[in-house]
Amino acid sequence: MTRHSISGSVSPRFLLIACSAPAVAFFAAFWLLPAVMLIALPAREGWKTYFATFTDVLYLQSLLQTVGLSLLVTLATLLIGAIMGIAMARSRFTGRGLLLSLLTLPLSFPGVIIGFFIILVGGRQGVVADLSAALGMERITFAYGFWGLFLGYLYFSLPRAIASYTAAAEAMDAHLEEAARSLGARGWAVARDVWWPQLMPTTMACSAIVFATAIGAFGTAFTLSSKFEVLPISIYNEFTNYANFALAASLSISLGLITWLVLWLARRFAGPNASGV
Amino acid sequence: MWAVTLVVTAFMLAPMLLSILAGVVVNYSQGISSGFTTRWLLEVWTGYGNTVLMSLFIACACVVLALVLGVPCAYALARSRSAWARHFEELLTLPVAIPGLASALALLLAYGSVTHFRQSFAFILVGHVIFTLPFMVRMVGSAFRRQELVSLEEAARSLGAPFCQRFVGILIPAVLPAIVAACLMVFTLSVGEFNLTWMLHTPLTRTLPVGLADSYASMRLEIGSAYTIIFLIVILPVMWALQAIGHVIEKHYGK
């Protein structure tokens, strides 16, 4: 440890450099250098490789499906999260704390577990298939296509949204709502004019994180995506099944750029809390 | 509003209960009527027990590395006014912002040919540290930036306290709650990390989530469910214990 040998008389600048040196060295060796290599790799196959995501119909479709799915998941998460957050913030019942902690528990689950949950519910031997068969219909399975992914991503992002919205709704100014109601505002008018502006910062931060997480989600997609291809799975397939490293790198760059852009925009408009860190 | 809350609560909790149930019944497709068994749990433990231990070990090592690298770095970034520091902080958070898959690919490209490194758990550990370091630096850094701490450190310095005395005696205790919270976060993220880990693992270096994916793909639903139960049994108590420790420290040192 070099730090301990430094005395109080050493220049502050040197001190700061010494403090940050280990982290800088580690980061440069294990992320910066690899990232530069990843960015340089597609060039070997020609500049066109960089645009494969947009020029190849297959990858473009995969990209559009990923973005579309992520958008839908984000909208659903925000809507449900806001409703639940307001409901949870306004209620006091026994077991409320327990319920909140149960609802936020999935934050620590790996994506594969959530994929497996969806298979248990909507897979070939799932509960829904058994129930629909018992009711005399054909066995309904939805786990391996669009709906499975949608529900899986929703499951993954709801805990974060519920937690943030509950905190935000608890901090809402009750007087504003009282005033609005006393002036005759009802239902939607209250939601639009009183709740919406106060929950706006949470909505911005949440939407960016949910969208960015959904776009890059690998674990859930890995267990569920067999009929609906998303970009992370395309990358994985190019890399492991076809050993097409340059293309995998190019697709990763596109995926990384989109995600980074979304988070950057959110931070630009919603402040530092939207960075996901 | 209450209807939505009820439906969502059912949607969130039902799969957990279903999974716990499926892991202890004899035959999932026959349901509870087939009777209960611990056979699947034992099978998972004999087949994948080491992945559980490795995950816990890697998570602990990840916390230690993130502390050693991250806390001094957080201090430096909090006190530095140079543009370089801002740029570095920006770069440091990129591994969180971009998908883990991309970081993992980059690591494989750069170090995949270094066989001993590639085939050891250190490879996965490095990936986890890259991913979790920004959380440590951000959370502890914002605690270091507090104005009263800057003045306190200034006072100690003017009284002649050398840097390591200030760091260990004043700065670390003052930001301890932030450090504990960050450690909890790093631990949780490392234990559940799959996106990077799946790309970085080899057949001999598997962590809990990797084993989970493996068992889901190749085994019966009962095995997968039993594995999920083991994840819940191992991870939840550790998290609750860490959270409890965090609360105690917060009480003692203030927020």
PDB file of C-alpha atoms in Angstrom, chain B residues 11-236:
ATOM      1  CA  PHE B  11     -48.173 -11.756 -10.520  1.00  0.00           C
ATOM      2  CA  MET B  12     -45.051 -11.044  -8.462  1.00  0.00           C
ATOM      3  CA  LEU B  13     -45.565 -13.567  -5.676  1.00  0.00           C
ATOM      4  CA  ALA B  14     -47.233 -16.509  -7.432  1.00  0.00           C
ATOM      5  CA  PRO B  15     -44.136 -17.586  -9.425  1.00  0.00           C
ATOM      6  CA  MET B  16     -42.006 -17.541  -6.256  1.00  0.00           C
ATOM      7  CA  LEU B  17     -44.504 -19.727  -4.381  1.00  0.00           C
ATOM      8  CA  LEU B  18     -44.954 -21.966  -7.421  1.00  0.00           C
ATOM      9  CA  SER B  19     -41.211 -22.419  -7.708  1.00  0.00           C
ATOM     10  CA  ILE B  20     -40.828 -23.252  -4.028  1.00  0.00           C
ATOM     11  CA  LEU B  21     -43.660 -25.758  -4.294  1.00  0.00           C
ATOM     12  CA  ALA B  22     -42.354 -27.318  -7.517  1.00  0.00           C
ATOM     13  CA  GLY B  23     -38.981 -27.955  -5.912  1.00  0.00           C
ATOM     14  CA  VAL B  24     -40.368 -30.137  -3.143  1.00  0.00           C
ATOM     15  CA  VAL B  25     -43.064 -32.211  -4.893  1.00  0.00           C
ATOM     16  CA  VAL B  26     -42.292 -35.648  -6.320  1.00  0.00           C
ATOM     17  CA  ASN B  27     -43.713 -34.901  -9.755  1.00  0.00           C
ATOM     18  CA  TYR B  28     -44.501 -31.381 -10.919  1.00  0.00           C
ATOM     19  CA  SER B  29     -46.997 -32.342 -13.601  1.00  0.00           C
ATOM     20  CA  GLN B  30     -49.047 -34.278 -11.017  1.00  0.00           C
ATOM     21  CA  GLY B  31     -48.839 -31.496  -8.454  1.00  0.00           C
ATOM     22  CA  ILE B  32     -49.121 -31.857  -4.685  1.00  0.00           C
ATOM     23  CA  SER B  33     -50.975 -35.188  -4.994  1.00  0.00           C
ATOM     24  CA  SER B  34     -47.689 -36.884  -5.927  1.00  0.00           C
ATOM     25  CA  GLY B  35     -46.348 -36.142  -2.440  1.00  0.00           C
ATOM     26  CA  PHE B  36     -43.407 -34.197  -1.098  1.00  0.00           C
ATOM     27  CA  THR B  37     -39.707 -35.036  -1.272  1.00  0.00           C
ATOM     28  CA  THR B  38     -36.299 -33.559  -0.541  1.00  0.00           C
ATOM     29  CA  ARG B  39     -34.783 -35.637  -3.339  1.00  0.00           C
ATOM     30  CA  TRP B  40     -34.482 -32.724  -5.793  1.00  0.00           C
ATOM     31  CA  LEU B  41     -32.916 -30.453  -3.213  1.00  0.00           C
ATOM     32  CA  LEU B  42     -30.306 -33.092  -2.386  1.00  0.00           C
ATOM     33  CA  GLU B  43     -29.647 -33.750  -6.056  1.00  0.00           C
ATOM     34  CA  VAL B  44     -29.064 -30.058  -6.704  1.00  0.00           C
ATOM     35  CA  TRP B  45     -26.823 -29.780  -3.675  1.00  0.00           C
ATOM     36  CA  THR B  46     -24.623 -32.700  -4.728  1.00  0.00           C
ATOM     37  CA  GLY B  47     -24.483 -31.556  -8.348  1.00  0.00           C
ATOM     38  CA  TYR B  48     -24.250 -27.803  -7.921  1.00  0.00           C
ATOM     39  CA  GLY B  49     -23.348 -27.178  -4.272  1.00  0.00           C
ATOM     40  CA  ASN B  50     -19.921 -25.907  -5.264  1.00  0.00           C
ATOM     41  CA  THR B  51     -21.457 -23.223  -7.506  1.00  0.00           C
ATOM     42  CA  VAL B  52     -23.245 -21.835  -4.459  1.00  0.00           C
ATOM     43  CA  LEU B  53     -20.000 -21.640  -2.502  1.00  0.00           C
ATOM     44  CA  MET B  54     -18.107 -20.170  -5.447  1.00  0.00           C
ATOM     45  CA  SER B  55     -20.743 -17.488  -5.919  1.00  0.00           C
ATOM     46  CA  LEU B  56     -20.496 -16.483  -2.273  1.00  0.00           C
ATOM     47  CA  PHE B  57     -16.700 -16.548  -2.453  1.00  0.00           C
ATOM     48  CA  ILE B  58     -16.584 -14.445  -5.622  1.00  0.00           C
ATOM     49  CA  ALA B  59     -19.084 -11.979  -4.157  1.00  0.00           C
ATOM     50  CA  CYS B  60     -16.912 -11.554  -1.036  1.00  0.00           C
ATOM     51  CA  ALA B  61     -13.748 -11.169  -3.106  1.00  0.00           C
ATOM     52  CA  CYS B  62     -15.589  -8.694  -5.308  1.00  0.00           C
ATOM     53  CA  VAL B  63     -16.590  -6.619  -2.276  1.00  0.00           C
ATOM     54  CA  VAL B  64     -12.987  -6.614  -1.000  1.00  0.00           C
ATOM     55  CA  LEU B  65     -11.555  -5.603  -4.388  1.00  0.00           C
ATOM     56  CA  ALA B  66     -14.214  -2.949  -4.913  1.00  0.00           C
ATOM     57  CA  LEU B  67     -13.371  -1.545  -1.460  1.00  0.00           C
ATOM     58  CA  VAL B  68      -9.613  -1.508  -2.008  1.00  0.00           C
ATOM     59  CA  LEU B  69      -9.859  -0.003  -5.491  1.00  0.00           C
ATOM     60  CA  GLY B  70     -13.019   2.025  -5.093  1.00  0.00           C
ATOM     61  CA  VAL B  71     -12.834   3.851  -1.757  1.00  0.00           C
ATOM     62  CA  PRO B  72      -9.510   5.676  -2.360  1.00  0.00           C
ATOM     63  CA  CYS B  73     -10.624   6.365  -5.923  1.00  0.00           C
ATOM     64  CA  ALA B  74     -13.937   7.772  -4.693  1.00  0.00           C
ATOM     65  CA  TYR B  75     -12.000  10.081  -2.375  1.00  0.00           C
ATOM     66  CA  ALA B  76      -9.701  11.227  -5.179  1.00  0.00           C
ATOM     67  CA  LEU B  77     -12.621  11.891  -7.532  1.00  0.00           C
ATOM     68  CA  ALA B  78     -14.545  13.733  -4.804  1.00  0.00           C
ATOM     69  CA  ARG B  79     -11.629  16.073  -4.033  1.00  0.00           C
ATOM     70  CA  SER B  80     -10.238  16.538  -7.504  1.00  0.00           C
ATOM     71  CA  ARG B  81     -11.335  19.505  -9.553  1.00  0.00           C
ATOM     72  CA  SER B  82      -9.584  18.488 -12.761  1.00  0.00           C
ATOM     73  CA  ALA B  83     -11.468  17.728 -15.950  1.00  0.00           C
ATOM     74  CA  TRP B  84      -9.633  14.401 -16.217  1.00  0.00           C
ATOM     75  CA  ALA B  85     -11.296  13.218 -13.030  1.00  0.00           C
ATOM     76  CA  ARG B  86     -14.744  14.071 -14.450  1.00  0.00           C
ATOM     77  CA  HIS B  87     -13.944  12.190 -17.660  1.00  0.00           C
ATOM     78  CA  PHE B  88     -12.687   9.185 -15.751  1.00  0.00           C
ATOM     79  CA  GLU B  89     -15.790   9.069 -13.577  1.00  0.00           C
ATOM     80  CA  GLU B  90     -17.897   9.187 -16.735  1.00  0.00           C
ATOM     81  CA  LEU B  91     -15.909   6.324 -18.282  1.00  0.00           C
ATOM     82  CA  LEU B  92     -16.026   4.295 -15.088  1.00  0.00           C
ATOM     83  CA  THR B  93     -19.842   4.175 -15.153  1.00  0.00           C
ATOM     84  CA  LEU B  94     -19.963   2.939 -18.752  1.00  0.00           C
ATOM     85  CA  PRO B  95     -19.833  -0.774 -17.819  1.00  0.00           C
ATOM     86  CA  VAL B  96     -23.107  -0.233 -15.938  1.00  0.00           C
ATOM     87  CA  ALA B  97     -24.723   1.730 -18.743  1.00  0.00           C
ATOM     88  CA  ILE B  98     -23.885  -0.613 -21.600  1.00  0.00           C
ATOM     89  CA  PRO B  99     -25.100  -4.235 -21.635  1.00  0.00           C
ATOM     90  CA  GLY B 100     -22.919  -6.719 -19.736  1.00  0.00           C
ATOM     91  CA  LEU B 101     -22.753  -8.875 -22.826  1.00  0.00           C
ATOM     92  CA  ALA B 102     -20.651  -6.229 -24.595  1.00  0.00           C
ATOM     93  CA  SER B 103     -18.207  -5.892 -21.676  1.00  0.00           C
ATOM     94  CA  ALA B 104     -17.889  -9.666 -21.504  1.00  0.00           C
ATOM     95  CA  LEU B 105     -17.160  -9.906 -25.227  1.00  0.00           C
ATOM     96  CA  ALA B 106     -14.509  -7.218 -24.883  1.00  0.00           C
ATOM     97  CA  LEU B 107     -12.856  -9.076 -21.982  1.00  0.00           C
ATOM     98  CA  LEU B 108     -12.896 -12.317 -23.959  1.00  0.00           C
ATOM     99  CA  LEU B 109     -11.300 -10.631 -26.980  1.00  0.00           C
ATOM    100  CA  ALA B 110      -8.528  -9.124 -24.884  1.00  0.00           C
ATOM    101  CA  TYR B 111      -7.744 -11.959 -22.473  1.00  0.00           C
ATOM    102  CA  GLY B 112      -9.422 -15.040 -23.890  1.00  0.00           C
ATOM    103  CA  SER B 113      -6.088 -16.377 -25.095  1.00  0.00           C
ATOM    104  CA  VAL B 114      -4.395 -16.069 -21.689  1.00  0.00           C
ATOM    105  CA  THR B 115      -5.328 -19.633 -20.812  1.00  0.00           C
ATOM    106  CA  HIS B 116      -4.596 -19.742 -17.089  1.00  0.00           C
ATOM    107  CA  PHE B 117      -6.437 -16.495 -16.448  1.00  0.00           C
ATOM    108  CA  ARG B 118      -9.300 -17.453 -18.762  1.00  0.00           C
ATOM    109  CA  GLN B 119      -9.823 -20.784 -17.007  1.00  0.00           C
ATOM    110  CA  SER B 120      -9.732 -19.486 -13.450  1.00  0.00           C
ATOM    111  CA  PHE B 121     -12.407 -17.862 -11.336  1.00  0.00           C
ATOM    112  CA  ALA B 122     -10.296 -14.689 -11.433  1.00  0.00           C
ATOM    113  CA  PHE B 123     -11.656 -14.068 -14.933  1.00  0.00           C
ATOM    114  CA  ILE B 124     -15.223 -13.962 -13.648  1.00  0.00           C
ATOM    115  CA  LEU B 125     -14.127 -11.949 -10.615  1.00  0.00           C
ATOM    116  CA  VAL B 126     -12.546  -9.289 -12.838  1.00  0.00           C
ATOM    117  CA  GLY B 127     -15.792  -9.001 -14.786  1.00  0.00           C
ATOM    118  CA  HIS B 128     -17.789  -8.588 -11.587  1.00  0.00           C
ATOM    119  CA  VAL B 129     -15.413  -5.926 -10.237  1.00  0.00           C
ATOM    120  CA  ILE B 130     -15.617  -3.935 -13.489  1.00  0.00           C
ATOM    121  CA  PHE B 131     -19.402  -4.049 -13.260  1.00  0.00           C
ATOM    122  CA  THR B 132     -19.715  -3.232  -9.542  1.00  0.00           C
ATOM    123  CA  LEU B 133     -16.856  -0.734  -9.057  1.00  0.00           C
ATOM    124  CA  PRO B 134     -18.917   2.230 -10.348  1.00  0.00           C
ATOM    125  CA  PHE B 135     -21.563   1.616  -7.682  1.00  0.00           C
ATOM    126  CA  MET B 136     -18.915   1.694  -4.942  1.00  0.00           C
ATOM    127  CA  VAL B 137     -17.233   4.817  -6.337  1.00  0.00           C
ATOM    128  CA  ARG B 138     -20.495   6.718  -6.873  1.00  0.00           C
ATOM    129  CA  MET B 139     -22.093   5.877  -3.529  1.00  0.00           C
ATOM    130  CA  VAL B 140     -18.973   6.458  -1.420  1.00  0.00           C
ATOM    131  CA  GLY B 141     -17.916   9.438  -3.544  1.00  0.00           C
ATOM    132  CA  SER B 142     -21.118  11.334  -2.888  1.00  0.00           C
ATOM    133  CA  ALA B 143     -20.595  10.778   0.860  1.00  0.00           C
ATOM    134  CA  PHE B 144     -17.021  12.136   0.615  1.00  0.00           C
ATOM    135  CA  ARG B 145     -18.352  15.257  -1.127  1.00  0.00           C
ATOM    136  CA  ARG B 146     -20.406  16.385   1.897  1.00  0.00           C
ATOM    137  CA  GLN B 147     -19.399  19.915   2.870  1.00  0.00           C
ATOM    138  CA  GLU B 148     -19.007  19.293   6.609  1.00  0.00           C
ATOM    139  CA  LEU B 149     -16.605  16.459   5.865  1.00  0.00           C
ATOM    140  CA  VAL B 150     -14.461  18.732   3.693  1.00  0.00           C
ATOM    141  CA  SER B 151     -14.215  21.263   6.531  1.00  0.00           C
ATOM    142  CA  LEU B 152     -13.552  18.544   9.097  1.00  0.00           C
ATOM    143  CA  GLU B 153     -10.687  17.172   7.028  1.00  0.00           C
ATOM    144  CA  GLU B 154      -9.317  20.686   6.514  1.00  0.00           C
ATOM    145  CA  ALA B 155      -9.367  21.249  10.273  1.00  0.00           C
ATOM    146  CA  ALA B 156      -7.542  17.973  10.917  1.00  0.00           C
ATOM    147  CA  ARG B 157      -4.950  18.858   8.299  1.00  0.00           C
ATOM    148  CA  SER B 158      -4.315  22.292   9.721  1.00  0.00           C
ATOM    149  CA  LEU B 159      -3.695  20.596  13.081  1.00  0.00           C
ATOM    150  CA  GLY B 160      -0.994  18.500  11.444  1.00  0.00           C
ATOM    151  CA  ALA B 161      -2.686  15.132  11.004  1.00  0.00           C
ATOM    152  CA  PRO B 162      -1.004  13.231   8.169  1.00  0.00           C
ATOM    153  CA  PHE B 163      -3.110  11.841   5.356  1.00  0.00           C
ATOM    154  CA  CYS B 164      -3.353   8.236   6.519  1.00  0.00           C
ATOM    155  CA  GLN B 165      -4.401   9.377   9.977  1.00  0.00           C
ATOM    156  CA  ARG B 166      -7.110  11.602   8.483  1.00  0.00           C
ATOM    157  CA  PHE B 167      -8.213   8.859   6.122  1.00  0.00           C
ATOM    158  CA  VAL B 168      -8.506   6.099   8.710  1.00  0.00           C
ATOM    159  CA  GLY B 169      -9.479   8.254  11.692  1.00  0.00           C
ATOM    160  CA  ILE B 170     -11.906  10.742  10.185  1.00  0.00           C
ATOM    161  CA  LEU B 171     -12.892  10.048   6.595  1.00  0.00           C
ATOM    162  CA  ILE B 172     -13.601   6.324   6.754  1.00  0.00           C
ATOM    163  CA  PRO B 173     -15.793   6.467   9.916  1.00  0.00           C
ATOM    164  CA  ALA B 174     -17.689   9.440   8.472  1.00  0.00           C
ATOM    165  CA  VAL B 175     -18.612   7.656   5.251  1.00  0.00           C
ATOM    166  CA  LEU B 176     -19.022   4.209   6.831  1.00  0.00           C
ATOM    167  CA  PRO B 177     -22.803   3.981   6.252  1.00  0.00           C
ATOM    168  CA  ALA B 178     -22.275   4.735   2.555  1.00  0.00           C
ATOM    169  CA  ILE B 179     -19.493   2.151   2.395  1.00  0.00           C
ATOM    170  CA  VAL B 180     -21.707  -0.492   4.000  1.00  0.00           C
ATOM    171  CA  ALA B 181     -24.603   0.300   1.672  1.00  0.00           C
ATOM    172  CA  ALA B 182     -22.273   0.091  -1.315  1.00  0.00           C
ATOM    173  CA  CYS B 183     -20.831  -3.234  -0.090  1.00  0.00           C
ATOM    174  CA  LEU B 184     -24.351  -4.650   0.179  1.00  0.00           C
ATOM    175  CA  MET B 185     -25.112  -3.507  -3.342  1.00  0.00           C
ATOM    176  CA  VAL B 186     -21.859  -4.926  -4.739  1.00  0.00           C
ATOM    177  CA  PHE B 187     -22.465  -8.232  -2.993  1.00  0.00           C
ATOM    178  CA  THR B 188     -26.035  -8.515  -4.286  1.00  0.00           C
ATOM    179  CA  LEU B 189     -25.077  -7.593  -7.828  1.00  0.00           C
ATOM    180  CA  SER B 190     -22.179 -10.046  -7.865  1.00  0.00           C
ATOM    181  CA  VAL B 191     -24.207 -12.974  -6.527  1.00  0.00           C
ATOM    182  CA  GLY B 192     -26.946 -12.523  -9.135  1.00  0.00           C
ATOM    183  CA  GLU B 193     -24.765 -11.454 -12.063  1.00  0.00           C
ATOM    184  CA  PHE B 194     -25.512 -13.512 -15.150  1.00  0.00           C
ATOM    185  CA  ASN B 195     -25.095 -11.348 -18.273  1.00  0.00           C
ATOM    186  CA  LEU B 196     -21.330 -11.121 -17.965  1.00  0.00           C
ATOM    187  CA  THR B 197     -20.787 -14.369 -16.138  1.00  0.00           C
ATOM    188  CA  TRP B 198     -22.443 -16.607 -18.699  1.00  0.00           C
ATOM    189  CA  MET B 199     -19.995 -15.399 -21.351  1.00  0.00           C
ATOM    190  CA  LEU B 200     -16.973 -15.590 -19.046  1.00  0.00           C
ATOM    191  CA  HIS B 201     -17.574 -18.978 -17.420  1.00  0.00           C
ATOM    192  CA  THR B 202     -15.946 -22.250 -18.437  1.00  0.00           C
ATOM    193  CA  PRO B 203     -17.249 -25.738 -17.580  1.00  0.00           C
ATOM    194  CA  LEU B 204     -14.958 -25.692 -14.555  1.00  0.00           C
ATOM    195  CA  THR B 205     -15.761 -22.195 -13.376  1.00  0.00           C
ATOM    196  CA  ARG B 206     -19.445 -21.877 -12.738  1.00  0.00           C
ATOM    197  CA  THR B 207     -21.330 -19.609 -10.390  1.00  0.00           C
ATOM    198  CA  LEU B 208     -24.837 -20.001  -9.000  1.00  0.00           C
ATOM    199  CA  PRO B 209     -26.724 -18.180 -11.807  1.00  0.00           C
ATOM    200  CA  VAL B 210     -24.722 -20.050 -14.438  1.00  0.00           C
ATOM    201  CA  GLY B 211     -25.589 -23.348 -12.768  1.00  0.00           C
ATOM    202  CA  LEU B 212     -29.225 -22.249 -12.656  1.00  0.00           C
ATOM    203  CA  ALA B 213     -29.310 -21.575 -16.402  1.00  0.00           C
ATOM    204  CA  ASP B 214     -27.543 -24.864 -16.993  1.00  0.00           C
ATOM    205  CA  SER B 215     -30.009 -26.860 -14.919  1.00  0.00           C
ATOM    206  CA  TYR B 216     -33.008 -25.084 -16.479  1.00  0.00           C
ATOM    207  CA  ALA B 217     -31.796 -25.968 -19.936  1.00  0.00           C
ATOM    208  CA  SER B 218     -31.004 -29.601 -19.368  1.00  0.00           C
ATOM    209  CA  MET B 219     -32.937 -30.919 -16.384  1.00  0.00           C
ATOM    210  CA  ARG B 220     -36.435 -31.426 -15.106  1.00  0.00           C
ATOM    211  CA  LEU B 221     -38.565 -28.569 -13.855  1.00  0.00           C
ATOM    212  CA  GLU B 222     -38.287 -30.023 -10.341  1.00  0.00           C
ATOM    213  CA  ILE B 223     -34.497 -29.697 -10.368  1.00  0.00           C
ATOM    214  CA  GLY B 224     -34.663 -26.133 -11.618  1.00  0.00           C
ATOM    215  CA  SER B 225     -37.173 -25.269  -8.911  1.00  0.00           C
ATOM    216  CA  ALA B 226     -35.119 -26.929  -6.188  1.00  0.00           C
ATOM    217  CA  TYR B 227     -32.110 -24.913  -7.377  1.00  0.00           C
ATOM    218  CA  THR B 228     -34.200 -21.741  -7.166  1.00  0.00           C
ATOM    219  CA  ILE B 229     -35.116 -22.666  -3.583  1.00  0.00           C
ATOM    220  CA  ILE B 230     -31.424 -23.061  -2.760  1.00  0.00           C
ATOM    221  CA  PHE B 231     -30.756 -19.633  -4.287  1.00  0.00           C
ATOM    222  CA  LEU B 232     -33.465 -18.139  -2.081  1.00  0.00           C
ATOM    223  CA  ILE B 233     -32.286 -19.994   1.038  1.00  0.00           C
ATOM    224  CA  VAL B 234     -28.658 -19.026   0.600  1.00  0.00           C
ATOM    225  CA  ILE B 235     -29.026 -15.470  -0.664  1.00  0.00           C
ATOM    226  CA  LEU B 236     -31.913 -14.087   1.357  1.00  0.00           C
TER     227      LEU B 236
END
